[in-house]
PDB file of C-alpha atoms and ligand atoms in Angstrom:
ATOM      1  CA  MET A   1     -46.323 -21.935  28.354  1.00  0.00           C
ATOM      2  CA  SER A   2     -50.136 -21.459  28.693  1.00  0.00           C
ATOM      3  CA  TYR A   3     -52.547 -23.976  29.968  1.00  0.00           C
ATOM      4  CA  ASP A   4     -53.950 -26.424  27.202  1.00  0.00           C
ATOM      5  CA  PHE A   5     -57.600 -26.619  27.883  1.00  0.00           C
ATOM      6  CA  ASN A   6     -57.839 -29.717  25.852  1.00  0.00           C
ATOM      7  CA  ASN A   7     -55.524 -31.630  27.952  1.00  0.00           C
ATOM      8  CA  ILE A   8     -57.102 -34.719  28.978  1.00  0.00           C
ATOM      9  CA  PHE A   9     -57.686 -33.883  32.540  1.00  0.00           C
ATOM     10  CA  ALA A  10     -59.155 -30.799  31.808  1.00  0.00           C
ATOM     11  CA  ARG A  11     -61.548 -33.105  29.458  1.00  0.00           C
ATOM     12  CA  ILE A  12     -62.320 -35.167  32.530  1.00  0.00           C
ATOM     13  CA  LEU A  13     -63.130 -32.315  34.469  1.00  0.00           C
ATOM     14  CA  ARG A  14     -65.783 -30.875  32.035  1.00  0.00           C
ATOM     15  CA  GLN A  15     -67.275 -34.461  31.924  1.00  0.00           C
ATOM     16  CA  GLU A  16     -66.360 -35.045  28.123  1.00  0.00           C
ATOM     17  CA  ILE A  17     -64.611 -38.371  29.088  1.00  0.00           C
ATOM     18  CA  PRO A  18     -65.447 -40.315  32.176  1.00  0.00           C
ATOM     19  CA  CYS A  19     -63.039 -41.367  35.045  1.00  0.00           C
ATOM     20  CA  ASN A  20     -63.134 -43.786  37.890  1.00  0.00           C
ATOM     21  CA  LYS A  21     -63.516 -41.465  40.460  1.00  0.00           C
ATOM     22  CA  VAL A  22     -62.778 -41.651  43.999  1.00  0.00           C
ATOM     23  CA  PHE A  23     -63.427 -38.275  45.294  1.00  0.00           C
ATOM     24  CA  GLU A  24     -64.826 -35.045  44.571  1.00  0.00           C
ATOM     25  CA  ASP A  25     -65.825 -31.577  46.089  1.00  0.00           C
ATOM     26  CA  GLU A  26     -65.866 -28.191  44.670  1.00  0.00           C
ATOM     27  CA  LYS A  27     -61.750 -27.941  44.249  1.00  0.00           C
ATOM     28  CA  VAL A  28     -60.564 -31.475  44.025  1.00  0.00           C
ATOM     29  CA  LEU A  29     -61.082 -34.485  42.036  1.00  0.00           C
ATOM     30  CA  ALA A  30     -59.355 -37.902  42.486  1.00  0.00           C
ATOM     31  CA  PHE A  31     -59.751 -40.804  40.174  1.00  0.00           C
ATOM     32  CA  HIS A  32     -57.706 -44.055  39.411  1.00  0.00           C
ATOM     33  CA  ASP A  33     -55.031 -43.918  37.050  1.00  0.00           C
ATOM     34  CA  ILE A  34     -55.856 -45.523  33.732  1.00  0.00           C
ATOM     35  CA  ASN A  35     -52.574 -47.334  33.410  1.00  0.00           C
ATOM     36  CA  PRO A  36     -51.694 -48.184  37.137  1.00  0.00           C
ATOM     37  CA  LYS A  37     -47.983 -48.619  38.066  1.00  0.00           C
ATOM     38  CA  ALA A  38     -49.069 -50.165  41.530  1.00  0.00           C
ATOM     39  CA  PRO A  39     -51.900 -52.075  42.900  1.00  0.00           C
ATOM     40  CA  LEU A  40     -53.254 -48.537  43.885  1.00  0.00           C
ATOM     41  CA  HIS A  41     -52.843 -45.780  41.779  1.00  0.00           C
ATOM     42  CA  ILE A  42     -54.697 -42.720  42.221  1.00  0.00           C
ATOM     43  CA  LEU A  43     -54.393 -39.140  40.553  1.00  0.00           C
ATOM     44  CA  ILE A  44     -55.621 -36.310  42.678  1.00  0.00           C
ATOM     45  CA  ILE A  45     -55.802 -33.025  40.823  1.00  0.00           C
ATOM     46  CA  PRO A  46     -57.274 -29.268  41.716  1.00  0.00           C
ATOM     47  CA  LYS A  47     -60.192 -27.992  39.812  1.00  0.00           C
ATOM     48  CA  GLY A  48     -58.459 -24.960  39.123  1.00  0.00           C
ATOM     49  CA  SER A  49     -56.308 -24.595  35.670  1.00  0.00           C
ATOM     50  CA  TYR A  50     -53.210 -25.260  36.540  1.00  0.00           C
ATOM     51  CA  ILE A  51     -50.225 -26.720  34.487  1.00  0.00           C
ATOM     52  CA  ASN A  52     -48.088 -28.618  36.872  1.00  0.00           C
ATOM     53  CA  PHE A  53     -46.758 -28.201  40.726  1.00  0.00           C
ATOM     54  CA  HIS A  54     -44.724 -24.941  39.977  1.00  0.00           C
ATOM     55  CA  ASP A  55     -47.730 -23.156  38.158  1.00  0.00           C
ATOM     56  CA  PHE A  56     -49.967 -24.455  41.128  1.00  0.00           C
ATOM     57  CA  HIS A  57     -47.653 -23.090  43.734  1.00  0.00           C
ATOM     58  CA  THR A  58     -47.051 -19.815  42.225  1.00  0.00           C
ATOM     59  CA  GLN A  59     -50.541 -18.815  41.289  1.00  0.00           C
ATOM     60  CA  ALA A  60     -53.133 -20.634  43.268  1.00  0.00           C
ATOM     61  CA  SER A  61     -54.437 -18.954  46.248  1.00  0.00           C
ATOM     62  CA  ALA A  62     -53.416 -20.067  49.523  1.00  0.00           C
ATOM     63  CA  ASP A  63     -57.074 -21.635  50.234  1.00  0.00           C
ATOM     64  CA  GLU A  64     -56.812 -23.802  47.124  1.00  0.00           C
ATOM     65  CA  ILE A  65     -53.408 -24.779  48.231  1.00  0.00           C
ATOM     66  CA  THR A  66     -54.108 -25.784  51.739  1.00  0.00           C
ATOM     67  CA  HIS A  67     -57.435 -27.204  50.737  1.00  0.00           C
ATOM     68  CA  PHE A  68     -55.873 -29.468  47.950  1.00  0.00           C
ATOM     69  CA  TYR A  69     -52.959 -30.804  50.512  1.00  0.00           C
ATOM     70  CA  ALA A  70     -55.951 -31.360  52.974  1.00  0.00           C
ATOM     71  CA  LYS A  71     -57.683 -33.755  50.935  1.00  0.00           C
ATOM     72  CA  ILE A  72     -54.574 -35.898  50.142  1.00  0.00           C
ATOM     73  CA  PRO A  73     -54.249 -37.591  53.503  1.00  0.00           C
ATOM     74  CA  GLU A  74     -57.900 -37.969  53.623  1.00  0.00           C
ATOM     75  CA  ILE A  75     -58.067 -39.559  50.278  1.00  0.00           C
ATOM     76  CA  ALA A  76     -55.393 -41.913  51.317  1.00  0.00           C
ATOM     77  CA  ALA A  77     -57.048 -43.075  54.396  1.00  0.00           C
ATOM     78  CA  SER A  78     -60.107 -43.961  52.346  1.00  0.00           C
ATOM     79  CA  GLN A  79     -58.199 -46.122  50.627  1.00  0.00           C
ATOM     80  CA  GLY A  80     -56.859 -47.877  53.257  1.00  0.00           C
ATOM     81  CA  VAL A  81     -53.191 -47.493  52.828  1.00  0.00           C
ATOM     82  CA  LEU A  82     -52.385 -45.405  56.185  1.00  0.00           C
ATOM     83  CA  ASP A  83     -50.767 -48.226  57.645  1.00  0.00           C
ATOM     84  CA  SER A  84     -49.137 -49.956  55.039  1.00  0.00           C
ATOM     85  CA  GLY A  85     -47.808 -46.862  53.480  1.00  0.00           C
ATOM     86  CA  TYR A  86     -47.998 -44.896  50.410  1.00  0.00           C
ATOM     87  CA  ARG A  87     -45.981 -42.815  47.789  1.00  0.00           C
ATOM     88  CA  LEU A  88     -46.813 -39.473  46.474  1.00  0.00           C
ATOM     89  CA  ILE A  89     -45.218 -38.080  43.369  1.00  0.00           C
ATOM     90  CA  SER A  90     -45.556 -35.070  40.973  1.00  0.00           C
ATOM     91  CA  ASN A  91     -43.773 -35.133  37.659  1.00  0.00           C
ATOM     92  CA  CYS A  92     -43.271 -31.619  36.965  1.00  0.00           C
ATOM     93  CA  GLY A  93     -42.233 -30.524  33.156  1.00  0.00           C
ATOM     94  CA  LEU A  94     -39.923 -32.262  30.673  1.00  0.00           C
ATOM     95  CA  ASN A  95     -37.427 -33.873  32.550  1.00  0.00           C
ATOM     96  CA  GLY A  96     -39.626 -34.482  35.629  1.00  0.00           C
ATOM     97  CA  GLY A  97     -41.449 -36.889  32.957  1.00  0.00           C
ATOM     98  CA  GLN A  98     -44.913 -34.948  33.114  1.00  0.00           C
ATOM     99  CA  GLU A  99     -47.316 -36.142  30.200  1.00  0.00           C
ATOM    100  CA  VAL A 100     -50.446 -34.376  31.136  1.00  0.00           C
ATOM    101  CA  PRO A 101     -50.186 -30.705  31.741  1.00  0.00           C
ATOM    102  CA  HIS A 102     -52.692 -30.339  34.330  1.00  0.00           C
ATOM    103  CA  TYR A 103     -51.571 -30.328  38.181  1.00  0.00           C
ATOM    104  CA  HIS A 104     -51.762 -33.525  39.586  1.00  0.00           C
ATOM    105  CA  VAL A 105     -50.272 -35.764  42.364  1.00  0.00           C
ATOM    106  CA  HIS A 106     -50.013 -39.517  42.079  1.00  0.00           C
ATOM    107  CA  LEU A 107     -50.749 -41.678  45.117  1.00  0.00           C
ATOM    108  CA  LEU A 108     -49.297 -45.141  44.882  1.00  0.00           C
ATOM    109  CA  GLY A 109     -49.645 -48.013  47.098  1.00  0.00           C
ATOM    110  CA  GLY A 110     -51.194 -51.121  48.070  1.00  0.00           C
ATOM    111  CA  GLY A 111     -47.945 -53.012  47.935  1.00  0.00           C
ATOM    112  CA  LYS A 112     -44.187 -52.456  48.443  1.00  0.00           C
ATOM    113  CA  LEU A 113     -43.149 -50.019  45.597  1.00  0.00           C
ATOM    114  CA  GLY A 114     -39.956 -50.435  43.822  1.00  0.00           C
ATOM    115  CA  ALA A 115     -37.101 -47.897  43.430  1.00  0.00           C
ATOM    116  CA  MET A 116     -38.147 -44.185  44.028  1.00  0.00           C
ATOM    117  CA  VAL A 117     -36.167 -42.934  40.573  1.00  0.00           C
ATOM    118  CA  GLY A 118     -35.834 -45.021  37.711  1.00  0.00           C
ATOM    119  CA  ASN A 119     -32.517 -45.027  35.298  1.00  0.00           C
ATOM    120  CA  VAL A 120     -31.755 -41.502  34.228  1.00  0.00           C
TER     121      VAL A 120
HETATM  122  P1  AMP B 201     -47.497 -37.685  34.522  1.00  0.00           P
HETATM  123  O1  AMP B 201     -46.766 -38.529  33.725  1.00  0.00           O
HETATM  124  O2  AMP B 201     -47.229 -37.527  35.736  1.00  0.00           O
HETATM  125  O3  AMP B 201     -48.154 -36.352  33.693  1.00  0.00           O
HETATM  126  O4  AMP B 201     -48.982 -38.705  34.575  1.00  0.00           O
HETATM  127  C1  AMP B 201     -50.151 -38.808  33.948  1.00  0.00           C
HETATM  128  C2  AMP B 201     -50.764 -39.944  34.243  1.00  0.00           C
HETATM  129  O5  AMP B 201     -52.168 -39.867  33.871  1.00  0.00           O
HETATM  130  C3  AMP B 201     -50.442 -41.099  33.927  1.00  0.00           C
HETATM  131  O6  AMP B 201     -49.858 -42.020  34.862  1.00  0.00           O
HETATM  132  C4  AMP B 201     -51.545 -41.883  32.808  1.00  0.00           C
HETATM  133  O7  AMP B 201     -51.474 -43.449  32.960  1.00  0.00           O
HETATM  134  C5  AMP B 201     -52.660 -41.381  33.014  1.00  0.00           C
HETATM  135  N1  AMP B 201     -53.681 -41.105  32.661  1.00  0.00           N
HETATM  136  C6  AMP B 201     -53.748 -40.630  31.182  1.00  0.00           C
HETATM  137  N2  AMP B 201     -54.989 -40.465  30.575  1.00  0.00           N
HETATM  138  C7  AMP B 201     -55.688 -40.913  31.456  1.00  0.00           C
HETATM  139  C8  AMP B 201     -57.268 -40.894  31.677  1.00  0.00           C
HETATM  140  N3  AMP B 201     -58.144 -40.813  30.787  1.00  0.00           N
HETATM  141  N4  AMP B 201     -57.859 -41.404  32.945  1.00  0.00           N
HETATM  142  C9  AMP B 201     -56.807 -41.762  34.198  1.00  0.00           C
HETATM  143  N5  AMP B 201     -55.390 -41.758  33.972  1.00  0.00           N
HETATM  144  C10 AMP B 201     -55.022 -41.101  32.829  1.00  0.00           C
END
């Protein structure tokens, strides 16, 4: 499977469509999910062209990977969910329920979250 440069997050990165931005630097972008599943629902994405968790961890440099995960707790703190808690989810591939084929981590919080996994 090769990276689809027309996926919606690639288009957001190229600023062809807008997003509700929370954080940006040279390697990472975070923005509010358009269809939030919790009071706080942010998507955190690397700017590099990686399809999913597996692709990111097998293809990205150690620096990209370290930088990406260093930003997640900073973003969580900036959203005020450190004390109340939060959940990170990354859907990978068909059975993982991934809809957008650009690697992303969901940051969910702002209220008590439900069961970790829905019905199979
Ligand atoms: P996943 O199912 O893990 O691939 O999650 C994709 C997420 O992207 C879903 O939660 C969608 O609501 C969200 N999404 C799709 N299009 C947009 C968009 N234009 N802006 C923000 N979030 C989006």
